Short mmCIF file of C-alpha atoms and ligand atoms in Angstrom, two decimals:
data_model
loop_
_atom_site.label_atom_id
_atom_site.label_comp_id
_atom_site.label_asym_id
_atom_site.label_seq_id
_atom_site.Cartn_x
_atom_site.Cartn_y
_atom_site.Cartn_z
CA UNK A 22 -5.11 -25.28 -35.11
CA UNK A 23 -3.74 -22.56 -33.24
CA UNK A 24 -2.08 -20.91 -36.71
CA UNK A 25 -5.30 -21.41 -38.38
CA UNK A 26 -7.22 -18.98 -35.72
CA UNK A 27 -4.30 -16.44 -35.72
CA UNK A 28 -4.18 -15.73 -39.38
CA UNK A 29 -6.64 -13.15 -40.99
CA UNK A 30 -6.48 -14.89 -44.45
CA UNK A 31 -8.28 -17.85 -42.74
CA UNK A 32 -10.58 -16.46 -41.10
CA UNK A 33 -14.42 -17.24 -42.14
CA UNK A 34 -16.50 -14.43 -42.38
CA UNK A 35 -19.63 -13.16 -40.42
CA UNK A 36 -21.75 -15.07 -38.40
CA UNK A 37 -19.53 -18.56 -39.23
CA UNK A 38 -16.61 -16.17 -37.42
CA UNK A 39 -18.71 -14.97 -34.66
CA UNK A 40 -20.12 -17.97 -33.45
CA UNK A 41 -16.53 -19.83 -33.56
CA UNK A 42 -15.09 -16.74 -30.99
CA UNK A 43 -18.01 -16.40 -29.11
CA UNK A 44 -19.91 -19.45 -29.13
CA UNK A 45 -18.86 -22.90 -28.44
CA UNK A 46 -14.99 -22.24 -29.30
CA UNK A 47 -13.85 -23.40 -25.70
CA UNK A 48 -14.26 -27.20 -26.93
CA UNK A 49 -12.46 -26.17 -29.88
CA UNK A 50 -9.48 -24.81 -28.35
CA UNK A 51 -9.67 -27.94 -25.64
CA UNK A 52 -6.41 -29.18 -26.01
CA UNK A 53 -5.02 -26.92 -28.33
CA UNK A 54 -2.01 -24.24 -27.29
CA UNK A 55 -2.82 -20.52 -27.16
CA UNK A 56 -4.20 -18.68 -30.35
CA UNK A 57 -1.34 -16.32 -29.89
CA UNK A 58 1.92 -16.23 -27.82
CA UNK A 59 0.46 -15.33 -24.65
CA UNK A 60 3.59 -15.98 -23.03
CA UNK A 61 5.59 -13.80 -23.81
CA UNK A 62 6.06 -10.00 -22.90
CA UNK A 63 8.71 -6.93 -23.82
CA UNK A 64 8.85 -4.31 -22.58
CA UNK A 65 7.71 -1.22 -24.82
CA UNK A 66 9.46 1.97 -25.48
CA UNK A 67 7.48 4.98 -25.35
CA UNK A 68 8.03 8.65 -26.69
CA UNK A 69 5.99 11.83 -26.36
CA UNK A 70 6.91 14.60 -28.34
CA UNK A 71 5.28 18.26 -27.97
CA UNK A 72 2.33 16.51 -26.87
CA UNK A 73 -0.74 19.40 -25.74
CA UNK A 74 -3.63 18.92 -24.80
CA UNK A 75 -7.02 21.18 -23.72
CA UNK A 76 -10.72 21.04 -22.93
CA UNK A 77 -12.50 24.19 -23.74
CA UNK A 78 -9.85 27.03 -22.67
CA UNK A 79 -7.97 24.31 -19.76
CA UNK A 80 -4.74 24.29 -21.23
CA UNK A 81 -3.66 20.62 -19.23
CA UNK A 82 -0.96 19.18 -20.90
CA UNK A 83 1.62 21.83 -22.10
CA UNK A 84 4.05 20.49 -24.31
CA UNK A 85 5.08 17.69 -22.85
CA UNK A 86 8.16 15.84 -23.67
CA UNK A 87 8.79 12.36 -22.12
CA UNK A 88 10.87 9.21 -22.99
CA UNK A 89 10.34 6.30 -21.24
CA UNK A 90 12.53 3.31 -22.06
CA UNK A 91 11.63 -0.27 -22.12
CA UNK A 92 11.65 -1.84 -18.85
CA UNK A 93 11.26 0.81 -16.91
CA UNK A 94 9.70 1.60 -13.94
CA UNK A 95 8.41 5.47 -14.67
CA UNK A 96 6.72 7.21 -12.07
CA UNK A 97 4.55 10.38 -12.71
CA UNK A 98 4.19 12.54 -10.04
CA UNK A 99 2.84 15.88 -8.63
CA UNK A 100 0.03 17.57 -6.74
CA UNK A 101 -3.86 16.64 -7.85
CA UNK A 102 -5.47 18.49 -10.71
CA UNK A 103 -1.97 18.55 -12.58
CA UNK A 104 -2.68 16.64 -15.72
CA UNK A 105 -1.14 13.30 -14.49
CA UNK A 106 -4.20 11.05 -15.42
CA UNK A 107 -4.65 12.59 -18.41
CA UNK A 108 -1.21 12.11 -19.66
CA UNK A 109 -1.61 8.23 -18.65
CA UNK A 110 -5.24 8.36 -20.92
CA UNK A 111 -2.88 9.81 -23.79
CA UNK A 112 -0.94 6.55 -23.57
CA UNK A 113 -3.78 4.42 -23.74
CA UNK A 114 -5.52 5.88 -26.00
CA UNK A 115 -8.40 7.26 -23.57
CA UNK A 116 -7.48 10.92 -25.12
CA UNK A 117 -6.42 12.25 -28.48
CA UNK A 118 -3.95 15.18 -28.41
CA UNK A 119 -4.66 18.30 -29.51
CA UNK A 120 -1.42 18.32 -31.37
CA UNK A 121 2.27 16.25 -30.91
CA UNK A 122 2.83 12.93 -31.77
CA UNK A 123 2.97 9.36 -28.77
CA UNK A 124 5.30 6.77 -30.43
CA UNK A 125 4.84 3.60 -28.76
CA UNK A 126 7.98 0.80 -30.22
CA UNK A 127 8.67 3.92 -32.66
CA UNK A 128 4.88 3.92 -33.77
CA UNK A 129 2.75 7.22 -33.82
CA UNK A 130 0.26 5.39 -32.43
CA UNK A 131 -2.00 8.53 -33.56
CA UNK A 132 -0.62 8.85 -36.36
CA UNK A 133 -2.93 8.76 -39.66
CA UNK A 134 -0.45 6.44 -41.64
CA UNK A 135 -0.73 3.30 -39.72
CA UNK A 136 -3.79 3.80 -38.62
CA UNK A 137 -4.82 0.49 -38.99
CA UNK A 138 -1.60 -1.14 -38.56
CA UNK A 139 -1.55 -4.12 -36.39
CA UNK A 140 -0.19 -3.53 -32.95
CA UNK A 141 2.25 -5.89 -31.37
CA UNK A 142 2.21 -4.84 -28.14
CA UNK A 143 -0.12 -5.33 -25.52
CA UNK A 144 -0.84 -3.16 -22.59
CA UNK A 145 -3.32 -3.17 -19.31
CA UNK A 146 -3.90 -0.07 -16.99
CA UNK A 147 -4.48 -1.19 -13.06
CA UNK A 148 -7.29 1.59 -11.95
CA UNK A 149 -7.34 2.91 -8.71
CA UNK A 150 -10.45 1.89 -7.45
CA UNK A 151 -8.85 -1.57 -8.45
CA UNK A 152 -12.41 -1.90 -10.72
CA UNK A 153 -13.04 -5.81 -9.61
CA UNK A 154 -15.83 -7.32 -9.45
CA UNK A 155 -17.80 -8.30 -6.14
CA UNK A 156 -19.81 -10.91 -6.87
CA UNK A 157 -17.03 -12.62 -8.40
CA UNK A 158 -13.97 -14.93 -6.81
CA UNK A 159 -10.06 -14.02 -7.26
CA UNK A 160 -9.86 -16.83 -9.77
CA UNK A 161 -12.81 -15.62 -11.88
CA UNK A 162 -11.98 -11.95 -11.27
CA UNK A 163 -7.80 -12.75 -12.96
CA UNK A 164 -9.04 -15.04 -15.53
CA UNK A 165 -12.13 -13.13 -16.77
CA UNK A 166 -10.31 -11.53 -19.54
CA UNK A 167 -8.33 -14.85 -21.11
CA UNK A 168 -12.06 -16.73 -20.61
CA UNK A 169 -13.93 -13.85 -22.92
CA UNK A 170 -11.66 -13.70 -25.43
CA UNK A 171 -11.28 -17.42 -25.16
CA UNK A 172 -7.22 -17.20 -26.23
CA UNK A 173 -6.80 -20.38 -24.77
CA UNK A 174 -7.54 -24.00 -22.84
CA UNK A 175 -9.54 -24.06 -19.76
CA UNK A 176 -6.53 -26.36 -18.32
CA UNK A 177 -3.71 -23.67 -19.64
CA UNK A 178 -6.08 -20.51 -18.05
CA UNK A 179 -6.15 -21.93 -14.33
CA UNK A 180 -2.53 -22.41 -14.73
CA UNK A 181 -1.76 -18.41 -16.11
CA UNK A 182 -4.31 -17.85 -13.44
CA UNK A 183 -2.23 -19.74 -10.52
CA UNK A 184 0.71 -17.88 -12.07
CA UNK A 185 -0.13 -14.53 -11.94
CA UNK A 186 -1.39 -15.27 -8.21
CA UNK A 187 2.06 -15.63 -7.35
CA UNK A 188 3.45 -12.88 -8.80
CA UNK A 189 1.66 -10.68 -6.85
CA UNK A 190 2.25 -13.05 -3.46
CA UNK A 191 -1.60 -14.53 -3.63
CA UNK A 192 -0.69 -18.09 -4.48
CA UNK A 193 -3.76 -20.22 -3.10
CA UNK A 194 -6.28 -17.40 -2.76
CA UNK A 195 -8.06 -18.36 -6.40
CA UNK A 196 -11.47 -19.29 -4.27
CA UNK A 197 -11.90 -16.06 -1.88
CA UNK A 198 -14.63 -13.86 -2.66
CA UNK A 199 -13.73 -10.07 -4.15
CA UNK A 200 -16.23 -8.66 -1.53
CA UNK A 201 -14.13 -10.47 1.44
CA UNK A 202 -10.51 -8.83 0.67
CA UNK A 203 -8.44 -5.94 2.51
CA UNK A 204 -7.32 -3.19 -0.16
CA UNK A 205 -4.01 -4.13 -0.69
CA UNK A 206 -5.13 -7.11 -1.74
CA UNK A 207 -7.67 -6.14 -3.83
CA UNK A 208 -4.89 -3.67 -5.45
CA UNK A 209 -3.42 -7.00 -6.45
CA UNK A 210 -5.67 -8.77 -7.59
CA UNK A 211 -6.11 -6.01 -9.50
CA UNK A 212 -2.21 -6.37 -10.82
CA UNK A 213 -2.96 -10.04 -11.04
CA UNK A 214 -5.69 -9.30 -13.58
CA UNK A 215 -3.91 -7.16 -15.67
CA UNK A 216 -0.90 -9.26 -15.66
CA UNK A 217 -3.34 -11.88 -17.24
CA UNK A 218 -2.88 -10.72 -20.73
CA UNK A 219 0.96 -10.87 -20.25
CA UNK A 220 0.88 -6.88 -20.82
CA UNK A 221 4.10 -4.98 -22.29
CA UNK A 222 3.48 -2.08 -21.05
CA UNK A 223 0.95 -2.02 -17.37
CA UNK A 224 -0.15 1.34 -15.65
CA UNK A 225 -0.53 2.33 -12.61
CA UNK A 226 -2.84 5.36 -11.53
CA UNK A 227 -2.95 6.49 -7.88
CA UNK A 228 -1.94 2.73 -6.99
CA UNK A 229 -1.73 3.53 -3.09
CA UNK A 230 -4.74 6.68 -2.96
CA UNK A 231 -6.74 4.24 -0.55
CA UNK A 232 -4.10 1.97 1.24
CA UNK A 233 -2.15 2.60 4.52
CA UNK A 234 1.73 3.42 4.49
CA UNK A 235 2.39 -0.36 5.25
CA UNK A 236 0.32 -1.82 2.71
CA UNK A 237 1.45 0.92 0.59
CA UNK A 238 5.02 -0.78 1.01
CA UNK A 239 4.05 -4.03 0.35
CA UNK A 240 2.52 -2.96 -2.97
CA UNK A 241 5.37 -1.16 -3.89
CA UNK A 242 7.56 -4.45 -2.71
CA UNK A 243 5.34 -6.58 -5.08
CA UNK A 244 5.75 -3.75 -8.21
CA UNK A 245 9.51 -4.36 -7.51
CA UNK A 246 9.30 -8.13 -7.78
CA UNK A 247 7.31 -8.38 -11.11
CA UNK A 248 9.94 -5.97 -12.35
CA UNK A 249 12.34 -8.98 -11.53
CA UNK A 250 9.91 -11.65 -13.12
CA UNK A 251 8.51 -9.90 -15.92
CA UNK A 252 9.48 -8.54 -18.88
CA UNK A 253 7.28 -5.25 -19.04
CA UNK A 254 7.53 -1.10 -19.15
CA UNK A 255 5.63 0.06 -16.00
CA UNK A 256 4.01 3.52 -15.37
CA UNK A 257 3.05 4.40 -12.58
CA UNK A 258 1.05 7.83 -12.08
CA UNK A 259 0.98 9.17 -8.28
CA UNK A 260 1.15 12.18 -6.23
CA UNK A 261 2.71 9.44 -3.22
CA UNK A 262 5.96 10.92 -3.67
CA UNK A 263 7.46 8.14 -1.12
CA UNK A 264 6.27 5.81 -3.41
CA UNK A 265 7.67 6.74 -6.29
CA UNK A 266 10.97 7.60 -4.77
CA UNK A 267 10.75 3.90 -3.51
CA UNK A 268 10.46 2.08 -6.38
CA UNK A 269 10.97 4.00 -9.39
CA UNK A 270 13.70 4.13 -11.95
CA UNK A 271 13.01 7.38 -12.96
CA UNK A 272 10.45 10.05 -12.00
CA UNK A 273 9.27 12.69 -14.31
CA UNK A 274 7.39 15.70 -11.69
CA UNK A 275 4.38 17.53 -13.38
CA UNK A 276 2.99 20.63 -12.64
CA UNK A 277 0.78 22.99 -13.74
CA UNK A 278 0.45 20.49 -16.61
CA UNK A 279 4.23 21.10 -17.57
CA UNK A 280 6.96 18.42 -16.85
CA UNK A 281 9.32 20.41 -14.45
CA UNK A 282 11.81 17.72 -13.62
CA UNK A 283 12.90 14.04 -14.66
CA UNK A 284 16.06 12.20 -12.68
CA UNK A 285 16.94 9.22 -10.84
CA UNK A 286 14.82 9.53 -7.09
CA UNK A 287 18.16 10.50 -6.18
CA UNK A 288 18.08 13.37 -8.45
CA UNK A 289 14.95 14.19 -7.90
CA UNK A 290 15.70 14.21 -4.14
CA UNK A 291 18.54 16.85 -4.60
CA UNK A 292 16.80 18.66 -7.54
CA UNK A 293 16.72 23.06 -6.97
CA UNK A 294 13.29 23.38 -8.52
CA UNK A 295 11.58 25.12 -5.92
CA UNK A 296 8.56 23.59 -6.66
CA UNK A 297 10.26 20.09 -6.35
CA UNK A 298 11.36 20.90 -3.48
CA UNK A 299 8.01 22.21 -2.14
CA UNK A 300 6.38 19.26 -2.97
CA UNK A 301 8.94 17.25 -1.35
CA UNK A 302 9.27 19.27 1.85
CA UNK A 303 4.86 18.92 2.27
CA UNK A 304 4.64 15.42 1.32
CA UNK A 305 7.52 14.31 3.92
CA UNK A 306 5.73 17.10 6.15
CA UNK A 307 8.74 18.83 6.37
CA UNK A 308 10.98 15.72 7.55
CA UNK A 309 14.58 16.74 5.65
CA UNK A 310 17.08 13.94 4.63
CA UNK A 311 16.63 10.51 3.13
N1 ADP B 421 -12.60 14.73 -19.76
C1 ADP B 421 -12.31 15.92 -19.23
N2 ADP B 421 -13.01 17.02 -19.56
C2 ADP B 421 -12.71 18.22 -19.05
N3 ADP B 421 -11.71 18.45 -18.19
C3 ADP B 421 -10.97 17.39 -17.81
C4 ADP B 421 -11.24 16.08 -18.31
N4 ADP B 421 -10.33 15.22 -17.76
C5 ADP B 421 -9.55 15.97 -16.96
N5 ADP B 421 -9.92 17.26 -16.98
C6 ADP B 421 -9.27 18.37 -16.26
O1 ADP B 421 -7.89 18.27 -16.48
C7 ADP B 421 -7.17 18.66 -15.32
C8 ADP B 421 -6.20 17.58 -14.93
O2 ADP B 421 -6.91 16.43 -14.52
P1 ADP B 421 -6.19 15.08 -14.08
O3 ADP B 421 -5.25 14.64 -15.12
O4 ADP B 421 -7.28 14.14 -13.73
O5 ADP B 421 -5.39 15.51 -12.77
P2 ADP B 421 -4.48 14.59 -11.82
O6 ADP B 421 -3.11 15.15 -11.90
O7 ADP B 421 -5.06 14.78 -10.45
O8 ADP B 421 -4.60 13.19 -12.28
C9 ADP B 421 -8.21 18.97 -14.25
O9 ADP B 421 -8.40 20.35 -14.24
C10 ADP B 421 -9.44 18.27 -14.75
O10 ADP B 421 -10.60 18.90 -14.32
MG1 MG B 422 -5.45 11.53 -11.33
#
């Protein structure tokens, strides 16, 4: 059953095809495995090469070169108003460059030659205002994405669902209320959610912009751990320099919609740039050493 649902060749046409997906396919699937391997994640490799990027005469993204390799944990930083969300939107597709190519598993995925080439990799951005939704529980706010597209039984959801609550440390919270959570929790629910879809590639913008410093750790504790569990690339786009220098494998610093620096945090802790090192000096309010 589950074969006959994932190959195009079978599929009925029209309304036959829209009914079964959005109509009374939950009985189908009862019993059934997953349409597709839902199970499964690797982590992507992505590539931007001379990648610009400008509205009207805003010059944002200036040639930016970036390779981020699968598995990583890739933190963005720099001040606000640098270009740092719109590079993430370039990597989901949110913007087009102007010119330069984003190769995602060697794939130009704006390329005009595989346009229409199937992808085989799946990714899920975590927004910073965590986007849940209120009226909603935790349960029904992590498994609202496998219920719509219906990819598999009600039995095998509440399990993903129970799951991905424990990745992100929330394992028996499925019947709180959105509306009743602190904001680090929200945040992951928010992970929890995207972690649904058993993403390759998951990205982070401004992950701690409302939280305290302490919830701020345990995020970046729980980040950590799925990096442990999980097979995925993670991005993470911030101008919590802390953060990043917590948790990240690499950091690539923007500014002035250039990249000016990429290391370890330990490079990036000893880099010369003066404008690394400005950043660094304000953001640990002039606090020098590790
Ligand atoms: N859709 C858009 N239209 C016009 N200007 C935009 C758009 N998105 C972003 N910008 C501009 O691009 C610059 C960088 O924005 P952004 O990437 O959001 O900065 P940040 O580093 O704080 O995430 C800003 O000057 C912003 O006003
Ligand atoms: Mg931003």
């Amino acid at each position: 059953m589950a074969d006959f649902f994932k190959t195009e060749k079978n599929k009925p046409s029209g309304n036959i095809w829209t009914k079964l997906t959005h109509g009374f396919t939950a009985s189908i699937f009862e019993g059934c495995e997953c349409q597709s391997n839902y199970e499964d994640s690797h982590g992507v490799d992505i590539r931007l090469i001379d990648v610009n990027k400008s509205f009207n005469d805003n010059h944002v993204l200036k040639n930016i070169n970036l390779e981020i390799k699968a598995g990583e944990t890739f933190s963005i930083i720099g001040p606000s108003g640098t270009g740092k969300s719109v590079l993430l939107k370039h990597i989901v597709k949110l913007e087009q460059p102007d010119s330069g190519q984003i190769l995602i598993d060697g794939q130009d995925i704006y390329g005009t030659e595989d346009k229409d080439a199937p992808r085989d990799y799946r990714y899920s951005m975590v927004f910073q205002s965590s986007a849940l939704f209120n009226s909603l529980s935790v349960e029904e706010n992590v498994g609202l994405w496998l219920r719509e597209k219906r990819v598999c039984t009600e039995t095998r959801i509440r399990r993903i669902i129970r799951e991905k609550l424990r990745l992100v440390g929330l394992s028996g919270k499925e019947a709180l209320m959105t509306s009743e959570l602190s904001g680090g929790m929200r945040k992951r629910v928010a992970i929890a959610r995207s972690l649904a879809m058993n993403p390759d590639l998951i990205l982070y913008d401004e992950p701690t912009a409302e939280l305290d410093p302490v919830t701020s750790d345990e995020l970046a504790r729980v980040i950590m751990n799925l990096k442990k569990e999980v097979n995925l690339t993670t991005i993470i786009v911030s101008h919590d320099l802390n953060f990043a220098l917590y948790l990240s494998d690499r950091i690539a610093m923007i500014s002035g919609g250039e990249i000016i620096e990429i290391g370890t945090p330990e490079e990036i802790k000893a880099s010369q740039n003066p404008t690394v090192r400005k950043f660094i000096y304000t953001t640990t309010k002039g606090i020098k050493g590790d």
